[in-house]
Amino acid sequence: MLEVALRHRFGRAGFALEAAFTAPSQGVTALFGPSGCGKSTILAAVAGLLRPQEGRIALDGAALLDTARGIFTPPERRRCGVVFQDARLFPHLSVAANLRYGLRRAPRDATGPGIEEVVALLGLGPLLGRQVPRLSGGEKQRVALGRALLSRPRLLLMDEPLAALDAARRQEVLPFLARLRDAAGLPILYVTHALEEVDALADALVLLEAGRVLAAGPVEALTARTDLPLARRRDAGVLLACQVAETGADGLSRLAFPGGALLTTLPPGPPGTRLRLRLRARDIAVALAEPRDISTRNVLPATIAAIQPAPAPQEVFLQLAIGPSLVLACVTRDSVARLGLRPGLALWALVKAVTFEHRVAAADPPDAPAAGA
Amino acid sequence: MTIGLAPEEWQAVRLSLEVAARSVLVNLLPAIAAAWVLARCRFPGRLLLDALVHLPLVVPPVVVGWALLLLFGVRGPIGAPLQEWFGLRLVFTTAGAALATAVMNFPLIVRAVRLGLEAVDPGLEAAARTLGAGPVDRFLTVTLPLMSPGILAGAVTAFAAGLGEFGAVITFASNIPGETQTLPLAIYAATQTPGGEATAARLALISFALAVCGLLLAELIARRMHRWLGRG
């Protein structure tokens, strides 16, 4: 487990950071927030590249930083693999030498994947003989991932690794990030301001704003809350963990989640594949009676758990319980009045099968390594 | 005027090359250290050190040569112990000519090395740190290779300039054929000799050619290195 508690002020009246959170020993913890919220500063402090005025950072109980006890482990001895936004590959070394740089400096007793495994995992084979300045942005970032992983770190830190790439390159690198997360078995701290990357990769979320932690916890739980900035987005909605049940003869795939199943037009992969769906609140309608003669394929029995205000004054969020799962639906106040909606009321939630956007699967590596740019 | 050179003229060319090369070798490590301190360290006397490093650029070369004579002369505070303990005499020797040339060219090398160092992205050094590289390791495997275009450019420029150092050399090391008479000193001697115009012209032409070659080489190396590092 990674424990972080920091206090740092830039300049006398400058930006102040005061943040504390913990990250689990497995999986991706995303530090999410707008530009300038302090998420990259936190990452730099964990890496040791920034020395905060006050704080304590501990990994599995051992302090990397403790200003109260005068402990500061320099970055070269922290064993935190860092992937920077700008890749920072060494331009005077070949791709292979870049990959070996951290490996050669890792402690002898450190365990981790070897060069061949990492090359296969990230599809780096065709790049090994290439010169760094000749790589595309996406290729550089994949090599940087490999280099960080090969330094046999105890923790991976990623500072907006996709932010400098265009949309096509992001889609090229994202599946490799998912593979690395599943293969590395390391805690990963992932800084981003892109919700898409949170949806695709994050297990836990730390929401930051103006240098403070607004909320922290499992992604699914935080997306069901309506009091966070997440709910103010147009794409607000619950992230639902699903498993592919089957693909029917009609080409629709059935995705099971605790409490029900959804028919979707997504091509989600073989049965058993775990993936996550974002159920946008504005895409969910409710009906008091089970509707018939309707094109909507998903008609799920639900109960209103709570009614909460939405950002627009004429809208509200319905928190709907479908079995143990919570989803959000956004409806008008007028509908609440017309239908007499109130907490505890049983009704039907309607979700169109075509509304879902493809999200990267939780454990669904691409069939073949991408062939580069 | 004949193209072929007399033996003593060849000697001047060879001596010039030797003095310039030795001056560059002597300068490299101190220049890298000075560039590092000036580019990376913040301390109260930094401006003063900066001025001191650049002094040979603005002080008349004769004054530099005279100062060296005072310091490194056989009775000087540095020259006397050198002679006594190591049997090393610098005045009126090739080594002395190289020292005078080195002092004159020191600012040239420091400037080029410093520019090379300032072109190194500190982010790459930070990346090396996170990959487990300590200070010396980091300097040798990341900083030094990345600043090498500046080092090479400085070395070649200083070598080309060193071929022509006159004032400091003639003051400190005198004008001794075969020992300290480099190209410019030989040209000067020829112009002082009746009928020496042809010799002066031949040696001047060689000086000119060597200087042009040096500058072209520096430019070529710089381009190569920048392409290697993907900067150009």
Coordinates of C-alpha atoms in Angstrom, one line a residue:
Chain A
M1 CA 0.0 0.0 0.0
L2 CA 1.2 3.5 -0.8
E3 CA 0.5 6.2 1.8
V4 CA 0.8 9.8 0.8
A5 CA 0.4 12.9 3.0
L6 CA 1.9 16.1 1.7
R7 CA 1.9 19.8 2.3
H8 CA 3.7 22.1 0.0
R9 CA 3.5 25.8 -1.0
F10 CA 5.1 27.2 -4.1
G11 CA 6.4 30.7 -3.4
R12 CA 5.0 32.8 -0.6
A13 CA 1.5 33.3 -1.9
G14 CA 1.7 30.7 -4.6
F15 CA -0.2 27.4 -5.2
A16 CA -0.7 25.4 -2.0
L17 CA -0.9 21.7 -2.0
E18 CA -2.4 19.8 0.9
A19 CA -3.3 16.3 0.1
A20 CA -3.5 12.9 1.7
F21 CA -4.6 9.6 0.3
T22 CA -3.7 5.9 0.2
A23 CA -3.4 3.7 -2.9
P24 CA -3.9 -0.1 -2.8
S25 CA -1.0 -2.5 -3.5
Q26 CA -2.6 -3.7 -6.7
G27 CA -4.1 -2.0 -9.7
V28 CA -4.2 1.5 -11.0
T29 CA -5.0 4.5 -8.7
A30 CA -5.8 7.5 -10.9
L31 CA -5.1 11.0 -9.7
F32 CA -7.7 12.9 -11.6
G33 CA -8.4 16.6 -11.8
P34 CA -8.2 19.7 -13.9
S35 CA -4.8 21.2 -15.0
G36 CA -3.1 22.9 -12.1
C37 CA -4.8 20.8 -9.4
G38 CA -1.5 19.5 -8.1
K39 CA -1.7 16.0 -9.4
S40 CA 1.7 16.1 -11.2
T41 CA 3.3 17.7 -8.1
I42 CA 2.1 14.8 -6.0
L43 CA 3.6 12.4 -8.5
A44 CA 6.9 14.2 -8.5
A45 CA 7.0 14.1 -4.7
V46 CA 6.4 10.3 -4.7
A47 CA 9.1 9.9 -7.3
G48 CA 11.4 12.0 -5.1
L49 CA 12.0 14.6 -7.8
L50 CA 10.3 17.2 -5.7
R51 CA 10.9 17.6 -2.0
P52 CA 7.8 18.8 -0.3
Q53 CA 8.0 21.1 2.7
E54 CA 6.1 18.7 4.9
G55 CA 4.8 15.2 4.6
R56 CA 5.2 11.5 4.7
I57 CA 5.2 9.0 1.9
A58 CA 5.4 5.3 2.7
L59 CA 5.4 2.3 0.4
D60 CA 4.4 -1.0 2.1
G61 CA 5.1 0.6 5.5
A62 CA 8.6 1.8 4.7
A63 CA 9.0 5.6 4.6
L64 CA 10.4 7.1 1.4
L65 CA 9.9 10.5 2.9
D66 CA 9.2 11.7 6.4
T67 CA 10.0 15.3 7.0
A68 CA 9.2 14.9 10.7
R69 CA 11.9 12.2 11.1
G70 CA 14.2 13.8 8.5
I71 CA 13.9 10.9 6.1
F72 CA 14.4 11.6 2.4
T73 CA 15.2 8.7 0.1
P74 CA 16.7 10.1 -3.2
P75 CA 14.9 9.1 -6.4
E76 CA 17.7 6.8 -7.5
R77 CA 17.1 4.6 -4.5
R78 CA 13.3 4.7 -4.3
R79 CA 12.7 2.2 -7.1
C80 CA 9.7 4.1 -8.5
G81 CA 9.5 3.6 -12.2
V82 CA 8.3 6.8 -13.8
V83 CA 6.7 7.3 -17.2
F84 CA 6.8 11.0 -18.1
Q85 CA 4.4 12.8 -20.4
D86 CA 7.2 13.5 -22.8
A87 CA 8.7 9.9 -22.7
R88 CA 12.2 11.3 -21.9
L89 CA 14.0 8.5 -23.7
F90 CA 17.8 9.0 -23.9
P91 CA 18.3 10.3 -27.5
H92 CA 22.0 9.1 -27.6
L93 CA 21.1 5.5 -26.9
S94 CA 19.3 2.9 -29.0
V95 CA 15.9 1.6 -28.1
A96 CA 17.5 -1.5 -26.7
A97 CA 20.0 0.4 -24.6
N98 CA 17.2 2.6 -23.3
L99 CA 15.3 -0.5 -22.2
R100 CA 18.4 -1.9 -20.5
Y101 CA 19.3 1.4 -18.7
G102 CA 17.1 0.8 -15.7
L103 CA 17.5 -3.0 -15.7
R104 CA 21.3 -2.7 -15.3
R105 CA 20.9 -0.5 -12.3
A106 CA 18.2 -2.6 -10.6
P107 CA 19.1 -4.4 -7.4
R108 CA 20.3 -8.0 -8.0
D109 CA 17.6 -9.5 -5.9
A110 CA 14.8 -7.5 -7.5
T111 CA 12.4 -9.7 -9.5
G112 CA 10.4 -8.7 -12.5
P113 CA 9.9 -9.5 -16.2
G114 CA 12.9 -9.9 -18.4
I115 CA 13.7 -8.0 -21.6
E116 CA 12.1 -10.6 -23.9
E117 CA 8.9 -10.6 -21.9
V118 CA 8.6 -6.9 -21.8
V119 CA 9.4 -6.6 -25.6
A120 CA 6.6 -9.1 -26.3
L121 CA 4.2 -7.5 -23.9
L122 CA 4.6 -4.0 -25.4
G123 CA 5.2 -5.1 -29.0
L124 CA 8.7 -3.5 -29.0
G125 CA 10.4 -6.1 -31.2
P126 CA 10.3 -4.0 -34.4
L127 CA 11.7 -1.0 -32.6
L128 CA 14.7 -2.5 -30.9
G129 CA 17.2 -1.5 -33.6
R130 CA 15.7 1.9 -34.2
Q131 CA 17.2 5.2 -33.1
V132 CA 15.1 7.1 -30.5
P133 CA 14.8 10.4 -32.5
R134 CA 13.2 8.4 -35.4
L135 CA 10.4 7.0 -33.2
S136 CA 6.8 8.3 -33.3
G137 CA 5.3 9.7 -30.2
G138 CA 3.3 6.6 -29.5
E139 CA 6.3 4.3 -30.1
K140 CA 8.4 6.5 -27.7
Q141 CA 5.8 6.2 -25.0
R142 CA 5.7 2.4 -25.4
V143 CA 9.5 2.2 -25.1
A144 CA 9.3 4.5 -22.0
L145 CA 6.7 2.1 -20.5
G146 CA 9.1 -0.8 -21.1
R147 CA 12.1 1.0 -19.7
A148 CA 10.2 1.9 -16.5
L149 CA 9.0 -1.6 -16.0
L150 CA 12.4 -3.1 -16.6
S151 CA 14.0 -1.1 -13.8
R152 CA 12.2 -3.6 -11.6
P153 CA 10.3 -0.9 -9.7
R154 CA 8.1 -1.5 -6.6
L155 CA 5.7 1.2 -7.8
L156 CA 5.0 2.6 -11.3
L157 CA 4.3 6.3 -11.6
M158 CA 2.7 7.6 -14.8
D159 CA 2.4 11.4 -15.4
E160 CA -0.2 11.9 -18.1
P161 CA 1.5 9.4 -20.4
L162 CA -1.0 9.9 -23.2
A163 CA -1.5 13.6 -22.9
A164 CA 1.1 14.6 -25.5
L165 CA -0.3 12.2 -28.1
D166 CA -3.1 12.8 -30.6
A167 CA -6.3 10.8 -30.4
A168 CA -5.1 8.0 -32.8
R169 CA -1.8 7.5 -31.0
R170 CA -3.7 7.5 -27.6
Q171 CA -5.8 4.6 -28.9
E172 CA -2.6 2.9 -30.1
V173 CA -0.9 3.1 -26.7
L174 CA -4.0 2.6 -24.4
P175 CA -4.3 -1.1 -24.9
F176 CA -0.6 -1.6 -24.0
L177 CA -1.2 0.3 -20.8
A178 CA -4.0 -2.0 -20.0
R179 CA -1.8 -5.0 -20.7
L180 CA 1.0 -3.6 -18.6
R181 CA -1.4 -3.0 -15.7
D182 CA -2.6 -6.6 -15.8
A183 CA 0.9 -8.1 -16.3
A184 CA 3.0 -6.0 -14.0
G185 CA 1.2 -6.9 -10.7
L186 CA 2.5 -3.5 -9.3
P187 CA 0.7 -0.6 -7.8
I188 CA 0.4 2.1 -10.4
L189 CA -0.2 5.8 -9.7
Y190 CA -1.7 7.3 -12.8
V191 CA -2.0 11.1 -13.3
T192 CA -4.5 12.2 -15.9
H193 CA -7.2 14.8 -16.7
A194 CA -8.9 12.5 -19.3
L195 CA -11.9 10.7 -18.0
E196 CA -11.6 8.2 -20.9
E197 CA -8.3 7.0 -19.4
V198 CA -9.9 6.7 -16.0
D199 CA -12.7 4.6 -17.4
A200 CA -10.2 2.4 -19.3
L201 CA -7.6 1.9 -16.6
A202 CA -8.3 3.0 -13.1
D203 CA -9.4 0.8 -10.3
A204 CA -9.3 3.5 -7.6
L205 CA -9.7 7.2 -8.0
V206 CA -8.3 10.2 -6.1
L207 CA -10.2 13.3 -7.2
L208 CA -8.2 16.5 -6.8
E209 CA -9.2 20.2 -7.1
A210 CA -7.0 23.2 -6.3
G211 CA -4.4 21.2 -4.4
R212 CA -6.9 19.3 -2.2
V213 CA -8.4 15.8 -2.3
L214 CA -12.1 16.0 -2.9
A215 CA -12.8 12.3 -2.7
A216 CA -11.0 9.0 -2.9
G217 CA -12.1 5.4 -3.4
P218 CA -13.0 2.7 -5.9
V219 CA -13.9 4.2 -9.3
E220 CA -17.4 2.6 -9.5
A221 CA -18.4 4.0 -6.1
L222 CA -17.2 7.6 -6.9
T223 CA -19.0 7.7 -10.2
A224 CA -22.3 6.9 -8.4
R225 CA -21.9 10.0 -6.3
T226 CA -23.7 13.2 -7.4
D227 CA -21.9 15.7 -5.1
L228 CA -18.5 15.5 -7.0
P229 CA -17.3 17.4 -10.1
L230 CA -17.7 14.1 -12.0
A231 CA -21.5 14.6 -11.9
R232 CA -21.2 18.0 -13.5
R233 CA -19.8 16.6 -16.7
R234 CA -22.0 15.9 -19.7
D235 CA -20.9 12.3 -19.7
A236 CA -21.7 11.9 -16.0
G237 CA -22.8 8.4 -15.2
V238 CA -21.9 5.2 -13.3
L239 CA -19.0 3.1 -14.4
L240 CA -20.3 -0.5 -14.2
A241 CA -18.0 -3.5 -14.0
C242 CA -19.4 -6.2 -16.3
Q243 CA -18.5 -9.6 -17.6
V244 CA -19.3 -10.8 -21.1
A245 CA -21.9 -13.5 -20.8
E246 CA -22.6 -14.5 -24.4
T247 CA -23.0 -13.2 -27.8
G248 CA -26.4 -14.0 -29.3
A249 CA -27.4 -15.0 -32.8
D250 CA -28.6 -11.4 -33.3
G251 CA -25.1 -10.2 -32.8
L252 CA -25.9 -8.4 -29.5
S253 CA -23.6 -9.2 -26.6
R254 CA -25.0 -9.8 -23.1
L255 CA -22.9 -8.2 -20.4
A256 CA -23.7 -9.4 -16.9
F257 CA -23.3 -7.2 -13.9
P258 CA -24.3 -7.8 -10.3
G259 CA -28.1 -7.5 -10.3
G260 CA -28.7 -7.8 -14.0
A261 CA -27.4 -7.9 -17.6
L262 CA -27.3 -5.4 -20.5
L263 CA -27.6 -6.1 -24.2
T264 CA -25.1 -4.0 -26.2
T265 CA -23.9 -3.6 -29.7
L266 CA -20.3 -3.5 -28.5
P267 CA -17.9 -6.1 -29.8
P268 CA -16.6 -7.0 -26.3
G269 CA -14.6 -10.1 -26.8
P270 CA -15.0 -13.7 -25.8
P271 CA -17.3 -14.8 -22.9
G272 CA -15.8 -14.3 -19.5
T273 CA -14.0 -11.1 -20.5
R274 CA -14.2 -8.4 -17.8
L275 CA -14.9 -4.9 -18.9
R276 CA -16.4 -1.7 -17.7
L277 CA -19.3 0.3 -19.2
R278 CA -20.0 3.9 -18.6
L279 CA -23.8 4.2 -18.2
R280 CA -24.3 7.9 -18.9
A281 CA -27.1 9.3 -16.7
R282 CA -28.7 11.2 -19.6
D283 CA -29.0 8.0 -21.6
I284 CA -31.2 6.2 -19.0
A285 CA -35.0 6.7 -18.9
V286 CA -37.5 5.4 -16.4
A287 CA -41.1 4.1 -16.7
L288 CA -43.6 3.2 -14.0
A289 CA -45.1 0.3 -15.9
E290 CA -43.0 -2.2 -18.0
P291 CA -43.2 -0.7 -21.5
R292 CA -44.1 -2.9 -24.4
D293 CA -43.9 -2.1 -28.2
I294 CA -40.7 -0.2 -27.6
S295 CA -37.3 -0.5 -29.4
T296 CA -35.3 -0.1 -26.2
R297 CA -33.7 -3.5 -25.5
N298 CA -32.7 -3.1 -21.9
V299 CA -35.7 -2.8 -19.6
L300 CA -34.4 -3.5 -16.0
P301 CA -36.4 -3.6 -12.8
A302 CA -35.0 -1.0 -10.4
T303 CA -35.8 0.8 -7.2
I304 CA -35.2 4.5 -6.6
A305 CA -32.6 4.7 -3.8
A306 CA -32.4 8.5 -3.7
I307 CA -33.2 11.7 -5.7
Q308 CA -30.5 14.3 -5.8
P309 CA -30.1 17.6 -7.5
A310 CA -28.3 17.8 -10.8
P311 CA -26.2 20.7 -12.1
A312 CA -29.0 22.1 -14.2
P313 CA -31.9 23.5 -12.0
Q314 CA -34.6 21.7 -14.0
E315 CA -32.9 18.3 -13.8
V316 CA -32.4 15.7 -11.0
F317 CA -30.3 12.6 -10.6
L318 CA -32.2 9.4 -9.7
Q319 CA -30.0 6.9 -7.9
L320 CA -31.4 3.6 -9.0
A321 CA -30.6 0.3 -7.3
I322 CA -30.6 -2.6 -9.7
G323 CA -29.9 -5.5 -7.4
P324 CA -26.7 -4.5 -5.5
S325 CA -25.6 -2.2 -8.3
L326 CA -26.2 1.5 -8.3
V327 CA -26.8 3.5 -11.5
L328 CA -27.6 7.2 -12.1
A329 CA -30.4 8.4 -14.3
C330 CA -30.8 12.1 -15.1
V331 CA -34.5 13.2 -15.6
T332 CA -36.4 16.5 -15.4
R333 CA -38.0 17.8 -12.3
D334 CA -41.2 17.8 -14.3
S335 CA -41.0 14.1 -14.8
V336 CA -40.5 13.6 -11.0
A337 CA -43.7 15.5 -10.4
R338 CA -45.7 13.9 -13.2
L339 CA -44.7 10.4 -12.3
G340 CA -44.7 10.9 -8.5
L341 CA -41.1 9.6 -8.3
R342 CA -39.9 9.2 -4.7
P343 CA -37.2 7.1 -2.9
G344 CA -38.3 3.5 -2.5
L345 CA -40.5 3.4 -5.6
A346 CA -40.1 0.4 -7.8
L347 CA -39.9 1.1 -11.6
W348 CA -38.2 0.2 -14.8
A349 CA -34.9 1.6 -16.1
L350 CA -34.6 1.8 -19.9
V351 CA -31.2 1.7 -21.6
K352 CA -30.8 1.5 -25.4
A353 CA -28.5 -1.2 -26.6
V354 CA -26.8 1.2 -29.0
T355 CA -25.8 3.9 -26.5
F356 CA -22.5 2.4 -25.4
E357 CA -19.1 3.5 -26.5
H358 CA -16.3 1.1 -26.7
R359 CA -14.1 1.1 -23.7
V360 CA -10.8 -0.7 -23.3
A361 CA -11.4 -4.1 -21.7
A362 CA -10.1 -4.8 -18.3
A363 CA -8.2 -7.9 -19.2
D364 CA -8.5 -8.1 -22.9
P365 CA -5.1 -7.6 -24.6
P366 CA -5.1 -7.0 -28.3
D367 CA -4.6 -10.1 -30.4
A368 CA -1.4 -8.9 -32.0
P369 CA 1.1 -6.2 -31.1
A370 CA 0.4 -3.1 -33.1
A371 CA 2.9 -2.8 -36.0
G372 CA 4.0 0.7 -35.0
A373 CA 3.1 3.9 -36.8
Chain B
M1 CA 57.5 31.5 -54.8
T2 CA 57.7 27.7 -54.5
I3 CA 55.0 25.5 -53.1
G4 CA 57.4 23.2 -51.2
L5 CA 58.3 24.3 -47.6
A6 CA 61.7 24.5 -46.2
P7 CA 62.4 22.1 -43.3
E8 CA 62.3 24.9 -40.7
E9 CA 59.0 26.0 -42.1
W10 CA 57.6 22.5 -41.8
Q11 CA 58.9 22.5 -38.2
A12 CA 56.8 25.6 -37.5
V13 CA 53.7 24.0 -38.9
R14 CA 54.3 20.8 -36.9
L15 CA 55.0 22.8 -33.7
S16 CA 51.9 24.8 -34.2
L17 CA 49.8 21.7 -34.4
E18 CA 51.5 20.2 -31.4
V19 CA 51.1 23.3 -29.2
A20 CA 47.4 23.7 -30.2
A21 CA 46.6 20.0 -29.5
R22 CA 48.4 20.1 -26.1
S23 CA 46.6 23.3 -25.1
V24 CA 43.2 21.7 -25.9
L25 CA 44.0 18.6 -23.9
V26 CA 45.1 20.6 -20.9
N27 CA 42.0 22.7 -21.1
L28 CA 39.2 20.0 -21.4
L29 CA 38.7 18.9 -17.9
P30 CA 39.0 22.4 -16.2
A31 CA 36.7 23.8 -18.9
I32 CA 34.1 21.1 -18.3
A33 CA 34.3 21.7 -14.5
A34 CA 34.1 25.5 -15.0
A35 CA 31.2 25.2 -17.4
W36 CA 29.4 22.9 -14.9
V37 CA 29.9 25.3 -12.0
L38 CA 28.8 28.3 -14.1
A39 CA 25.7 26.6 -15.6
R40 CA 24.5 24.6 -12.7
C41 CA 25.6 26.1 -9.4
R42 CA 24.2 29.2 -7.7
F43 CA 26.6 30.8 -5.3
P44 CA 27.6 34.3 -4.3
G45 CA 30.8 34.6 -6.3
R46 CA 29.4 33.2 -9.5
L47 CA 29.5 36.5 -11.5
L48 CA 33.1 37.0 -10.3
L49 CA 34.1 33.6 -11.5
D50 CA 32.3 34.2 -14.8
A51 CA 34.3 37.4 -15.3
L52 CA 37.6 35.7 -14.3
V53 CA 37.0 32.9 -16.8
H54 CA 36.4 35.4 -19.6
L55 CA 39.4 37.6 -18.6
P56 CA 41.8 36.3 -21.3
L57 CA 39.3 37.4 -24.0
V58 CA 39.6 41.0 -23.1
V59 CA 43.1 41.4 -21.5
P60 CA 45.9 42.1 -24.1
P61 CA 47.7 38.8 -24.8
V62 CA 51.0 40.3 -23.9
V63 CA 49.7 41.0 -20.4
V64 CA 48.6 37.4 -20.1
G65 CA 52.0 36.2 -21.2
W66 CA 53.7 38.6 -18.8
A67 CA 51.5 37.4 -15.9
L68 CA 52.4 33.8 -16.8
L69 CA 56.1 34.8 -16.8
L70 CA 55.6 36.2 -13.2
L71 CA 53.8 33.0 -12.0
F72 CA 55.5 30.3 -13.9
G73 CA 59.0 31.8 -14.4
V74 CA 61.9 30.0 -12.9
R75 CA 61.7 32.3 -9.8
G76 CA 57.9 32.5 -9.9
P77 CA 55.6 31.2 -7.0
I78 CA 54.5 28.2 -9.2
G79 CA 57.4 28.0 -11.6
A80 CA 60.1 27.6 -8.9
P81 CA 58.5 24.6 -7.1
L82 CA 57.7 23.0 -10.5
Q83 CA 61.3 23.2 -11.5
E84 CA 62.6 22.1 -8.1
W85 CA 60.3 19.2 -7.5
F86 CA 59.5 17.9 -11.0
G87 CA 62.3 19.4 -13.0
L88 CA 59.7 21.0 -15.2
R89 CA 60.6 24.2 -16.8
L90 CA 57.8 26.0 -18.7
V91 CA 59.4 29.3 -19.9
F92 CA 61.0 29.1 -23.3
T93 CA 59.7 25.5 -23.9
T94 CA 57.0 23.9 -26.1
A95 CA 55.1 23.0 -22.9
G96 CA 55.2 26.7 -22.0
A97 CA 53.8 27.7 -25.4
A98 CA 51.0 25.2 -24.9
L99 CA 50.2 26.6 -21.5
A100 CA 50.1 30.2 -22.8
T101 CA 47.8 29.0 -25.7
A102 CA 45.6 27.1 -23.2
V103 CA 45.1 30.1 -21.0
M104 CA 44.2 32.3 -23.9
N105 CA 41.7 29.7 -25.3
F106 CA 40.1 28.7 -22.0
P107 CA 37.2 31.1 -22.3
L108 CA 36.5 29.8 -25.9
I109 CA 36.2 26.2 -24.7
V110 CA 34.2 27.1 -21.5
R111 CA 31.7 29.0 -23.6
A112 CA 31.1 26.2 -26.0
V113 CA 31.0 23.5 -23.3
R114 CA 28.5 25.6 -21.3
L115 CA 26.3 26.1 -24.3
G116 CA 26.4 22.3 -24.8
L117 CA 25.6 21.7 -21.2
E118 CA 22.7 24.1 -21.2
A119 CA 21.2 22.3 -24.2
V120 CA 20.9 19.1 -22.1
D121 CA 17.3 18.6 -20.9
P122 CA 17.4 18.3 -17.1
G123 CA 14.3 16.1 -17.5
L124 CA 16.5 13.4 -19.0
E125 CA 18.8 13.5 -15.9
A126 CA 15.7 13.3 -13.7
A127 CA 14.6 10.2 -15.7
A128 CA 18.0 8.6 -15.2
R129 CA 17.7 9.3 -11.5
T130 CA 14.3 7.5 -11.3
L131 CA 16.0 4.6 -13.2
G132 CA 18.5 4.2 -10.4
A133 CA 21.5 6.2 -11.6
G134 CA 23.5 8.1 -9.0
P135 CA 25.2 11.4 -9.6
V136 CA 28.5 10.2 -11.2
D137 CA 26.7 7.5 -13.1
R138 CA 24.2 10.1 -14.4
F139 CA 26.9 12.5 -15.4
L140 CA 28.9 9.9 -17.3
T141 CA 26.0 8.1 -19.0
V142 CA 23.6 11.0 -19.7
T143 CA 24.9 14.5 -19.2
L144 CA 28.4 14.0 -20.7
P145 CA 27.2 12.3 -23.9
L146 CA 24.5 14.9 -24.4
M147 CA 26.8 17.8 -23.9
S148 CA 29.5 16.3 -26.1
P149 CA 28.5 18.4 -29.2
G150 CA 29.5 21.5 -27.2
I151 CA 32.7 19.9 -25.9
L152 CA 33.8 18.8 -29.5
A153 CA 32.8 22.2 -31.0
G154 CA 34.8 24.0 -28.2
A155 CA 37.8 21.7 -28.7
V156 CA 37.9 22.1 -32.5
T157 CA 37.4 25.9 -32.3
A158 CA 40.1 26.3 -29.6
F159 CA 42.5 24.1 -31.6
A160 CA 42.0 26.3 -34.7
A161 CA 42.4 29.4 -32.6
G162 CA 45.4 27.9 -30.8
L163 CA 47.3 27.5 -34.1
G164 CA 47.5 31.3 -34.3
E165 CA 48.2 32.4 -30.7
F166 CA 50.9 35.0 -30.8
G167 CA 51.2 37.6 -28.0
A168 CA 51.0 35.4 -25.0
V169 CA 53.3 32.7 -26.5
I170 CA 56.0 35.1 -27.6
T171 CA 56.0 36.9 -24.3
F172 CA 56.0 33.8 -22.1
A173 CA 57.8 31.2 -24.3
S174 CA 59.8 33.5 -26.6
N175 CA 60.5 32.8 -30.3
I176 CA 62.8 29.9 -30.4
P177 CA 62.8 27.9 -33.7
G178 CA 62.0 24.2 -33.2
E179 CA 61.0 24.9 -29.6
T180 CA 58.4 27.7 -29.4
Q181 CA 58.4 29.1 -32.9
T182 CA 54.8 28.3 -34.0
L183 CA 53.3 29.5 -37.3
P184 CA 52.5 33.1 -36.4
L185 CA 55.8 33.5 -34.7
A186 CA 57.6 32.1 -37.8
I187 CA 55.6 34.5 -40.0
Y188 CA 56.6 37.4 -37.7
A189 CA 60.2 36.4 -37.9
A190 CA 60.1 36.1 -41.7
T191 CA 58.6 39.6 -42.1
Q192 CA 61.4 40.9 -39.9
T193 CA 64.0 39.3 -42.2
P194 CA 65.1 40.9 -45.5
G195 CA 63.8 38.7 -48.4
G196 CA 61.5 36.7 -46.1
E197 CA 58.3 37.8 -47.9
A198 CA 58.0 34.4 -49.8
T199 CA 58.3 32.4 -46.6
A200 CA 55.8 34.7 -44.8
A201 CA 53.4 34.3 -47.7
R202 CA 53.6 30.5 -47.8
L203 CA 53.2 30.2 -44.0
A204 CA 50.3 32.7 -44.0
L205 CA 48.6 30.7 -46.7
I206 CA 49.0 27.5 -44.5
S207 CA 47.7 29.3 -41.4
F208 CA 44.7 30.5 -43.4
A209 CA 44.0 27.0 -44.8
L210 CA 44.3 25.3 -41.3
A211 CA 42.0 27.9 -39.8
V212 CA 39.3 27.4 -42.4
C213 CA 39.6 23.6 -42.2
G214 CA 39.2 23.9 -38.4
L215 CA 36.1 26.0 -38.6
L216 CA 34.5 23.7 -41.3
L217 CA 35.3 20.7 -39.2
A218 CA 33.7 22.2 -36.1
E219 CA 30.6 23.0 -38.1
L220 CA 30.5 19.5 -39.6
I221 CA 30.9 17.8 -36.3
A222 CA 28.2 20.0 -34.7
R223 CA 25.7 19.1 -37.5
R224 CA 26.6 15.4 -37.2
M225 CA 26.1 15.4 -33.5
H226 CA 22.9 17.3 -33.6
R227 CA 21.5 14.9 -36.1
W228 CA 22.6 12.0 -33.9
L229 CA 20.8 13.4 -31.0
G230 CA 17.7 14.2 -33.1
R231 CA 17.9 18.0 -32.4
G232 CA 18.4 19.3 -35.9

